[in-house]
Each structure stands twice: as C-alpha cells, then as structure tokens.
Amino acid sequence: MFADEAAYQQQVHRHLFGNSSAFPQPLQDRSLDIDLTVTLDRNGKLLSVDVDRSSGSSEDNDNVVTGLRRIQPFPPVPGDVQVPYKIKLPLTFAPTRNVAFINLKGSKAASPSEKEIAFRGEILKRLYSYDHRPVLPDNIEKPADARPTVVFSIDRDGKLLDAAVTKSFGLKMVDDNALNWLKKAGPFPSIPPELKAPMKLTAEIVFGPPTFSDDARIKKLINGVCRGC
C-alpha cells in the first residue's frame, strides 16, 4: 500500500465515523460487528457494498448499507490511486452506554485560556474520529465510578511523547483498550505557538453519554456549535 493510499483510507474512516449519526436509529441501540468491502468511484460515489461477515441480521446489514448511502460522497480518490477503488471496512456498532467518551483536562489553571479550550477541542475531535474507539462488552459489569484515566504528553508537532494509565477500570483489557486509543489516534494537531509545549493532558475515559466536567465549551466545539472559539 502506497503512502497516498494509506492516507486516503484514513480520510475514509474519518468521514465514516464523523457521520455515524446518519446511520438508522436501530443501529444506535444494538451491538453489531460487520466487515464490508466498499467500492468507490473517483469522486467518492458509492458503487457497491458487499457484506463479508456480520454478527447481525439481514435487516441490520441493510441498515448499515442505508447509512453508507446517506453519507456519500466519500472523499475523492487521489489521482494516483486506481479506480474503482475497493476498501475493507470493519465496523462495530454498540449502544451509547457501552461506548467510550473522554473528559479531557489540560493545565491546572483555574480558568484555561480560549486558545487552550479550542486546542483541547481539536484533540477531542481527533480522538473521536479514530475508527477503533473502545467499546465495553455487554458481559462486563460497569462499576459506577469506573473511569480509567490516561495521562499523556504531546510535542509541538502533535507527536505523542508518552502515555500511561494512572487510574484503572479494574480490568486490564479495558485499561489496555483505553491506552491504545490514545496511542493509535495520533498524530494529534500541532500545539499553537501561543501555548506551551510539550503539553501534558489527562484523559478520563467514560463509558456512556459524555459529560465534560471541566468546561462546557469543549462540548460545543466537538458538536460543531461553537463559532469563532
């Protein structure tokens, strides 16, 4: 696989997960693993979808295909990549209560600057666009206060310098998934010149609907509501 093709596949995954709300409602409340082969034309139009494997019903599969058709066109295929272009898409759907969200904390300042708030919003966007977000299996009981916490640092260019679990969920598998999320989602956006680098951040992993404890403006940034922040 060429570098351009690998970069293009990342664009497709980000487009897919950035538009996940367009999938039919029944998929929002189900656990489903499905492997697809998707064929695109040069302009990102969906030509065909083949279901290679699915843990769900034919109705579930049809709903996934409906969702894919809703979010086209996908990003245009680069000129040096052969078309029609086939890409493998392994997808996992899970009830919101089982999906990982993040409370992201930055500096210890009582009132972080607008620049820092905006930058943390960009970090969250990158994490939420990553296509292997942790999902808590249905057979694992979630203690009320079980929130694994990962502390990580990035340099001026957004490269991850280090990451470590500082508070455990209580199960190594869940801790490892949370840590891998942070490690594999990079590179992160570059730190603006107005902010200090390297930057240390604390990510509290929450399974269930997000609650941004340190600043509600981050939620607006993630939802694309905040203008001029």
PDB file of C-alpha atoms in Angstrom:
ATOM      1  CA  MET A   1       0.000   0.000   0.000  1.00  0.00           C
ATOM      2  CA  PHE A   2       1.367   3.415  -1.009  1.00  0.00           C
ATOM      3  CA  ALA A   3       1.516   6.345   1.404  1.00  0.00           C
ATOM      4  CA  ASP A   4      -1.192   8.201  -0.539  1.00  0.00           C
ATOM      5  CA  GLU A   5      -3.474   5.192  -0.368  1.00  0.00           C
ATOM      6  CA  ALA A   6      -2.926   4.778   3.381  1.00  0.00           C
ATOM      7  CA  ALA A   7      -3.680   8.481   3.913  1.00  0.00           C
ATOM      8  CA  TYR A   8      -6.791   8.153   1.778  1.00  0.00           C
ATOM      9  CA  GLN A   9      -8.041   5.195   3.809  1.00  0.00           C
ATOM     10  CA  GLN A  10      -7.669   7.305   6.953  1.00  0.00           C
ATOM     11  CA  GLN A  11      -9.777  10.010   5.301  1.00  0.00           C
ATOM     12  CA  VAL A  12     -12.479   7.461   4.515  1.00  0.00           C
ATOM     13  CA  HIS A  13     -12.526   6.195   8.109  1.00  0.00           C
ATOM     14  CA  ARG A  14     -12.703   9.721   9.485  1.00  0.00           C
ATOM     15  CA  HIS A  15     -15.550  10.587   7.117  1.00  0.00           C
ATOM     16  CA  LEU A  16     -17.380   7.437   8.145  1.00  0.00           C
ATOM     17  CA  PHE A  17     -17.112   7.916  11.877  1.00  0.00           C
ATOM     18  CA  GLY A  18     -17.616  11.657  11.683  1.00  0.00           C
ATOM     19  CA  ASN A  19     -21.026  10.963  10.130  1.00  0.00           C
ATOM     20  CA  SER A  20     -22.027   7.989  12.275  1.00  0.00           C
ATOM     21  CA  SER A  21     -25.197   9.746  13.450  1.00  0.00           C
ATOM     22  CA  ALA A  22     -26.595   9.338   9.908  1.00  0.00           C
ATOM     23  CA  PHE A  23     -26.968   5.586  10.368  1.00  0.00           C
ATOM     24  CA  PRO A  24     -30.535   4.354  11.031  1.00  0.00           C
ATOM     25  CA  GLN A  25     -31.700   4.544  14.642  1.00  0.00           C
ATOM     26  CA  PRO A  26     -31.940   0.756  15.220  1.00  0.00           C
ATOM     27  CA  LEU A  27     -28.146   0.570  14.880  1.00  0.00           C
ATOM     28  CA  GLN A  28     -27.691   3.128  17.671  1.00  0.00           C
ATOM     29  CA  ASP A  29     -29.160   0.698  20.213  1.00  0.00           C
ATOM     30  CA  ARG A  30     -27.542  -2.563  19.097  1.00  0.00           C
ATOM     31  CA  SER A  31     -24.271  -4.420  19.348  1.00  0.00           C
ATOM     32  CA  LEU A  32     -23.099  -5.356  15.861  1.00  0.00           C
ATOM     33  CA  ASP A  33     -19.809  -6.346  14.232  1.00  0.00           C
ATOM     34  CA  ILE A  34     -19.739  -6.243  10.450  1.00  0.00           C
ATOM     35  CA  ASP A  35     -16.983  -6.469   7.825  1.00  0.00           C
ATOM     36  CA  LEU A  36     -17.653  -4.779   4.479  1.00  0.00           C
ATOM     37  CA  THR A  37     -15.971  -4.334   1.130  1.00  0.00           C
ATOM     38  CA  VAL A  38     -16.926  -0.943  -0.296  1.00  0.00           C
ATOM     39  CA  THR A  39     -16.262   0.149  -3.886  1.00  0.00           C
ATOM     40  CA  LEU A  40     -15.945   3.870  -4.711  1.00  0.00           C
ATOM     41  CA  ASP A  41     -15.533   5.819  -7.935  1.00  0.00           C
ATOM     42  CA  ARG A  42     -13.066   8.686  -8.439  1.00  0.00           C
ATOM     43  CA  ASN A  43     -15.478  11.212  -6.917  1.00  0.00           C
ATOM     44  CA  GLY A  44     -16.161   9.130  -3.804  1.00  0.00           C
ATOM     45  CA  LYS A  45     -19.547   7.884  -5.005  1.00  0.00           C
ATOM     46  CA  LEU A  46     -20.583   4.528  -3.582  1.00  0.00           C
ATOM     47  CA  LEU A  47     -20.692   1.925  -6.358  1.00  0.00           C
ATOM     48  CA  SER A  48     -21.260  -1.221  -4.306  1.00  0.00           C
ATOM     49  CA  VAL A  49     -21.223  -2.657  -0.785  1.00  0.00           C
ATOM     50  CA  ASP A  50     -20.509  -6.330  -0.043  1.00  0.00           C
ATOM     51  CA  VAL A  51     -21.062  -7.813   3.421  1.00  0.00           C
ATOM     52  CA  ASP A  52     -18.148 -10.161   4.116  1.00  0.00           C
ATOM     53  CA  ARG A  53     -19.123 -11.041   7.691  1.00  0.00           C
ATOM     54  CA  SER A  54     -21.820  -9.921  10.104  1.00  0.00           C
ATOM     55  CA  SER A  55     -22.908 -10.763  13.640  1.00  0.00           C
ATOM     56  CA  GLY A  56     -26.356  -9.303  12.963  1.00  0.00           C
ATOM     57  CA  SER A  57     -29.457  -9.959  10.906  1.00  0.00           C
ATOM     58  CA  SER A  58     -30.108  -9.170   7.251  1.00  0.00           C
ATOM     59  CA  GLU A  59     -32.088  -6.155   8.473  1.00  0.00           C
ATOM     60  CA  ASP A  60     -29.039  -4.937  10.397  1.00  0.00           C
ATOM     61  CA  ASN A  61     -26.911  -5.345   7.276  1.00  0.00           C
ATOM     62  CA  ASP A  62     -29.440  -3.416   5.191  1.00  0.00           C
ATOM     63  CA  ASN A  63     -29.427  -0.605   7.768  1.00  0.00           C
ATOM     64  CA  VAL A  64     -25.637  -0.366   7.559  1.00  0.00           C
ATOM     65  CA  VAL A  65     -25.784  -0.112   3.771  1.00  0.00           C
ATOM     66  CA  THR A  66     -28.506   2.542   4.085  1.00  0.00           C
ATOM     67  CA  GLY A  67     -26.243   4.534   6.389  1.00  0.00           C
ATOM     68  CA  LEU A  68     -23.333   4.314   3.953  1.00  0.00           C
ATOM     69  CA  ARG A  69     -25.517   5.584   1.118  1.00  0.00           C
ATOM     70  CA  ARG A  70     -26.672   8.503   3.254  1.00  0.00           C
ATOM     71  CA  ILE A  71     -23.147   9.743   3.951  1.00  0.00           C
ATOM     72  CA  GLN A  72     -21.824   9.634   0.380  1.00  0.00           C
ATOM     73  CA  PRO A  73     -19.973  11.049  -1.358  1.00  0.00           C
ATOM     74  CA  PHE A  74     -16.878   9.853   0.443  1.00  0.00           C
ATOM     75  CA  PRO A  75     -13.620  11.790  -0.012  1.00  0.00           C
ATOM     76  CA  PRO A  76     -12.476  11.765  -3.679  1.00  0.00           C
ATOM     77  CA  VAL A  77      -9.997   9.035  -4.543  1.00  0.00           C
ATOM     78  CA  PRO A  78      -6.498  10.510  -5.199  1.00  0.00           C
ATOM     79  CA  GLY A  79      -5.457  10.695  -8.837  1.00  0.00           C
ATOM     80  CA  ASP A  80      -2.599   8.217  -8.458  1.00  0.00           C
ATOM     81  CA  VAL A  81      -4.828   5.533  -6.879  1.00  0.00           C
ATOM     82  CA  GLN A  82      -6.583   3.159  -9.278  1.00  0.00           C
ATOM     83  CA  VAL A  83     -10.395   3.305  -9.550  1.00  0.00           C
ATOM     84  CA  PRO A  84     -12.876   1.876  -8.978  1.00  0.00           C
ATOM     85  CA  TYR A  85     -11.340   1.662  -5.517  1.00  0.00           C
ATOM     86  CA  LYS A  86     -12.146  -1.134  -3.059  1.00  0.00           C
ATOM     87  CA  ILE A  87     -11.656  -0.664   0.677  1.00  0.00           C
ATOM     88  CA  LYS A  88     -12.248  -3.066   3.554  1.00  0.00           C
ATOM     89  CA  LEU A  89     -14.348  -1.555   6.363  1.00  0.00           C
ATOM     90  CA  PRO A  90     -14.612  -3.464   9.662  1.00  0.00           C
ATOM     91  CA  LEU A  91     -17.336  -1.680  11.662  1.00  0.00           C
ATOM     92  CA  THR A  92     -18.541  -2.052  15.238  1.00  0.00           C
ATOM     93  CA  PHE A  93     -21.847  -0.658  16.474  1.00  0.00           C
ATOM     94  CA  ALA A  94     -22.690  -0.546  20.172  1.00  0.00           C
ATOM     95  CA  PRO A  95     -25.272   1.038  22.466  1.00  0.00           C
ATOM     96  CA  THR A  96     -24.216   4.509  23.627  1.00  0.00           C
ATOM     97  CA  ARG A  97     -23.951   3.252  27.204  1.00  0.00           C
ATOM     98  CA  ASN A  98     -21.045   0.993  26.140  1.00  0.00           C
ATOM     99  CA  VAL A  99     -19.080   3.469  24.009  1.00  0.00           C
ATOM    100  CA  ALA A 100     -16.076   5.363  25.347  1.00  0.00           C
ATOM    101  CA  PHE A 101     -16.128   9.145  25.691  1.00  0.00           C
ATOM    102  CA  ILE A 102     -13.474  11.406  27.176  1.00  0.00           C
ATOM    103  CA  ASN A 103     -13.311  14.089  29.810  1.00  0.00           C
ATOM    104  CA  LEU A 104     -10.121  15.875  28.723  1.00  0.00           C
ATOM    105  CA  LYS A 105      -8.259  18.038  31.195  1.00  0.00           C
ATOM    106  CA  GLY A 106      -5.317  20.253  30.397  1.00  0.00           C
ATOM    107  CA  SER A 107      -3.401  22.707  32.529  1.00  0.00           C
ATOM    108  CA  LYS A 108      -4.115  23.148  36.217  1.00  0.00           C
ATOM    109  CA  ALA A 109      -5.141  26.749  35.631  1.00  0.00           C
ATOM    110  CA  ALA A 110      -8.490  27.595  37.211  1.00  0.00           C
ATOM    111  CA  SER A 111      -9.556  29.379  34.032  1.00  0.00           C
ATOM    112  CA  PRO A 112      -7.873  27.939  30.935  1.00  0.00           C
ATOM    113  CA  SER A 113      -7.445  30.353  28.041  1.00  0.00           C
ATOM    114  CA  GLU A 114      -9.701  30.348  24.987  1.00  0.00           C
ATOM    115  CA  LYS A 115      -6.734  29.078  22.949  1.00  0.00           C
ATOM    116  CA  GLU A 116      -6.278  26.113  25.263  1.00  0.00           C
ATOM    117  CA  ILE A 117     -10.010  25.335  25.281  1.00  0.00           C
ATOM    118  CA  ALA A 118     -10.096  25.447  21.476  1.00  0.00           C
ATOM    119  CA  PHE A 119      -6.992  23.258  21.175  1.00  0.00           C
ATOM    120  CA  ARG A 120      -8.353  20.644  23.554  1.00  0.00           C
ATOM    121  CA  GLY A 121     -11.460  20.594  21.391  1.00  0.00           C
ATOM    122  CA  GLU A 122      -9.264  19.775  18.388  1.00  0.00           C
ATOM    123  CA  ILE A 123      -7.631  16.930  20.340  1.00  0.00           C
ATOM    124  CA  LEU A 124     -11.059  15.503  21.152  1.00  0.00           C
ATOM    125  CA  LYS A 125     -12.142  15.758  17.522  1.00  0.00           C
ATOM    126  CA  ARG A 126      -9.104  13.718  16.539  1.00  0.00           C
ATOM    127  CA  LEU A 127      -9.832  11.078  19.181  1.00  0.00           C
ATOM    128  CA  TYR A 128     -13.496  10.808  18.235  1.00  0.00           C
ATOM    129  CA  SER A 129     -12.654  10.489  14.533  1.00  0.00           C
ATOM    130  CA  TYR A 130     -10.414   7.471  15.204  1.00  0.00           C
ATOM    131  CA  ASP A 131     -12.107   4.318  13.970  1.00  0.00           C
ATOM    132  CA  HIS A 132     -11.234   1.968  16.854  1.00  0.00           C
ATOM    133  CA  ARG A 133     -12.916   3.684  19.760  1.00  0.00           C
ATOM    134  CA  PRO A 134     -13.133   1.449  22.868  1.00  0.00           C
ATOM    135  CA  VAL A 135     -16.438  -0.336  23.438  1.00  0.00           C
ATOM    136  CA  LEU A 136     -17.332  -2.024  26.714  1.00  0.00           C
ATOM    137  CA  PRO A 137     -18.630  -5.586  26.093  1.00  0.00           C
ATOM    138  CA  ASP A 138     -22.184  -6.241  27.298  1.00  0.00           C
ATOM    139  CA  ASN A 139     -20.995  -9.032  29.595  1.00  0.00           C
ATOM    140  CA  ILE A 140     -18.754  -6.710  31.629  1.00  0.00           C
ATOM    141  CA  GLU A 141     -20.423  -5.028  34.580  1.00  0.00           C
ATOM    142  CA  LYS A 142     -19.527  -1.355  34.808  1.00  0.00           C
ATOM    143  CA  PRO A 143     -18.953  -0.075  38.359  1.00  0.00           C
ATOM    144  CA  ALA A 144     -20.469   3.362  38.920  1.00  0.00           C
ATOM    145  CA  ASP A 145     -17.096   5.066  39.457  1.00  0.00           C
ATOM    146  CA  ALA A 146     -15.082   3.006  36.960  1.00  0.00           C
ATOM    147  CA  ARG A 147     -13.334   5.580  34.799  1.00  0.00           C
ATOM    148  CA  PRO A 148      -9.875   4.605  33.590  1.00  0.00           C
ATOM    149  CA  THR A 149      -7.602   7.625  33.331  1.00  0.00           C
ATOM    150  CA  VAL A 150      -4.705   8.076  30.938  1.00  0.00           C
ATOM    151  CA  VAL A 151      -2.105  10.837  31.250  1.00  0.00           C
ATOM    152  CA  PHE A 152      -0.288  11.646  28.005  1.00  0.00           C
ATOM    153  CA  SER A 153       2.057  14.263  26.554  1.00  0.00           C
ATOM    154  CA  ILE A 154       2.442  15.619  23.024  1.00  0.00           C
ATOM    155  CA  ASP A 155       5.163  17.734  21.468  1.00  0.00           C
ATOM    156  CA  ARG A 156       4.793  20.930  19.412  1.00  0.00           C
ATOM    157  CA  ASP A 157       4.053  18.922  16.248  1.00  0.00           C
ATOM    158  CA  GLY A 158       1.346  16.822  17.905  1.00  0.00           C
ATOM    159  CA  LYS A 159       3.509  13.719  18.234  1.00  0.00           C
ATOM    160  CA  LEU A 160       2.704  11.526  21.238  1.00  0.00           C
ATOM    161  CA  LEU A 161       5.657  11.501  23.634  1.00  0.00           C
ATOM    162  CA  ASP A 162       4.304   9.204  26.341  1.00  0.00           C
ATOM    163  CA  ALA A 163       1.069   7.792  27.731  1.00  0.00           C
ATOM    164  CA  ALA A 164       0.274   5.817  30.884  1.00  0.00           C
ATOM    165  CA  VAL A 165      -2.788   4.591  32.772  1.00  0.00           C
ATOM    166  CA  THR A 166      -2.887   6.384  36.136  1.00  0.00           C
ATOM    167  CA  LYS A 167      -6.282   5.073  37.277  1.00  0.00           C
ATOM    168  CA  SER A 168      -7.542   1.603  36.413  1.00  0.00           C
ATOM    169  CA  PHE A 169     -11.017   0.498  35.378  1.00  0.00           C
ATOM    170  CA  GLY A 170     -10.318  -2.683  37.295  1.00  0.00           C
ATOM    171  CA  LEU A 171      -9.806  -4.885  34.238  1.00  0.00           C
ATOM    172  CA  LYS A 172      -6.543  -4.933  32.304  1.00  0.00           C
ATOM    173  CA  MET A 173      -8.343  -5.428  28.978  1.00  0.00           C
ATOM    174  CA  VAL A 174     -10.328  -2.201  29.421  1.00  0.00           C
ATOM    175  CA  ASP A 175      -7.248  -0.267  30.585  1.00  0.00           C
ATOM    176  CA  ASP A 176      -5.237  -1.514  27.594  1.00  0.00           C
ATOM    177  CA  ASN A 177      -8.008  -0.525  25.156  1.00  0.00           C
ATOM    178  CA  ALA A 178      -8.163   2.961  26.648  1.00  0.00           C
ATOM    179  CA  LEU A 179      -4.384   3.326  26.430  1.00  0.00           C
ATOM    180  CA  ASN A 180      -4.267   2.054  22.846  1.00  0.00           C
ATOM    181  CA  TRP A 181      -6.946   4.566  21.863  1.00  0.00           C
ATOM    182  CA  LEU A 182      -4.666   7.409  22.905  1.00  0.00           C
ATOM    183  CA  LYS A 183      -1.562   5.823  21.386  1.00  0.00           C
ATOM    184  CA  LYS A 184      -3.011   4.968  17.982  1.00  0.00           C
ATOM    185  CA  ALA A 185      -5.214   8.016  17.367  1.00  0.00           C
ATOM    186  CA  GLY A 186      -2.251  10.311  16.664  1.00  0.00           C
ATOM    187  CA  PRO A 187      -0.646  12.284  15.290  1.00  0.00           C
ATOM    188  CA  PHE A 188      -2.604  14.998  17.048  1.00  0.00           C
ATOM    189  CA  PRO A 189      -2.968  18.617  15.885  1.00  0.00           C
ATOM    190  CA  SER A 190       0.097  20.819  16.332  1.00  0.00           C
ATOM    191  CA  ILE A 191       0.181  22.885  19.508  1.00  0.00           C
ATOM    192  CA  PRO A 192      -0.448  26.568  18.672  1.00  0.00           C
ATOM    193  CA  PRO A 193       2.575  28.859  19.263  1.00  0.00           C
ATOM    194  CA  GLU A 194       0.628  30.728  21.965  1.00  0.00           C
ATOM    195  CA  LEU A 195       0.561  27.577  24.134  1.00  0.00           C
ATOM    196  CA  LYS A 196       3.454  25.885  25.891  1.00  0.00           C
ATOM    197  CA  ALA A 197       4.959  22.697  24.524  1.00  0.00           C
ATOM    198  CA  PRO A 198       5.267  19.865  25.279  1.00  0.00           C
ATOM    199  CA  MET A 199       1.716  19.695  26.633  1.00  0.00           C
ATOM    200  CA  LYS A 200       0.523  17.256  29.278  1.00  0.00           C
ATOM    201  CA  LEU A 201      -3.139  16.176  29.170  1.00  0.00           C
ATOM    202  CA  THR A 202      -5.316  13.939  31.315  1.00  0.00           C
ATOM    203  CA  ALA A 203      -7.984  11.810  29.629  1.00  0.00           C
ATOM    204  CA  GLU A 204     -10.678  10.342  31.859  1.00  0.00           C
ATOM    205  CA  ILE A 205     -12.432   7.577  29.901  1.00  0.00           C
ATOM    206  CA  VAL A 206     -16.193   7.429  30.489  1.00  0.00           C
ATOM    207  CA  PHE A 207     -18.398   4.631  29.168  1.00  0.00           C
ATOM    208  CA  GLY A 208     -21.742   6.201  28.427  1.00  0.00           C
ATOM    209  CA  PRO A 209     -23.008   9.634  27.343  1.00  0.00           C
ATOM    210  CA  PRO A 210     -20.261  12.287  27.726  1.00  0.00           C
ATOM    211  CA  THR A 211     -20.197  14.856  30.493  1.00  0.00           C
ATOM    212  CA  PHE A 212     -17.435  17.432  30.107  1.00  0.00           C
ATOM    213  CA  SER A 213     -16.677  18.255  33.705  1.00  0.00           C
ATOM    214  CA  ASP A 214     -14.059  20.969  33.313  1.00  0.00           C
ATOM    215  CA  ASP A 215     -15.533  23.217  30.628  1.00  0.00           C
ATOM    216  CA  ALA A 216     -18.854  23.003  28.755  1.00  0.00           C
ATOM    217  CA  ARG A 217     -17.380  24.920  25.819  1.00  0.00           C
ATOM    218  CA  ILE A 218     -15.487  21.803  24.745  1.00  0.00           C
ATOM    219  CA  LYS A 219     -18.793  20.030  24.161  1.00  0.00           C
ATOM    220  CA  LYS A 220     -19.857  22.850  21.861  1.00  0.00           C
ATOM    221  CA  LEU A 221     -16.588  22.585  19.967  1.00  0.00           C
ATOM    222  CA  ILE A 222     -16.993  18.858  19.438  1.00  0.00           C
ATOM    223  CA  ASN A 223     -20.569  19.243  18.252  1.00  0.00           C
ATOM    224  CA  GLY A 224     -19.534  21.973  15.809  1.00  0.00           C
ATOM    225  CA  VAL A 225     -21.799  24.503  17.527  1.00  0.00           C
ATOM    226  CA  CYS A 226     -19.189  26.916  18.819  1.00  0.00           C
ATOM    227  CA  ARG A 227     -18.411  29.612  16.266  1.00  0.00           C
ATOM    228  CA  GLY A 228     -15.325  31.789  16.431  1.00  0.00           C
ATOM    229  CA  CYS A 229     -13.918  29.980  19.504  1.00  0.00           C
TER     230      CYS A 229
END
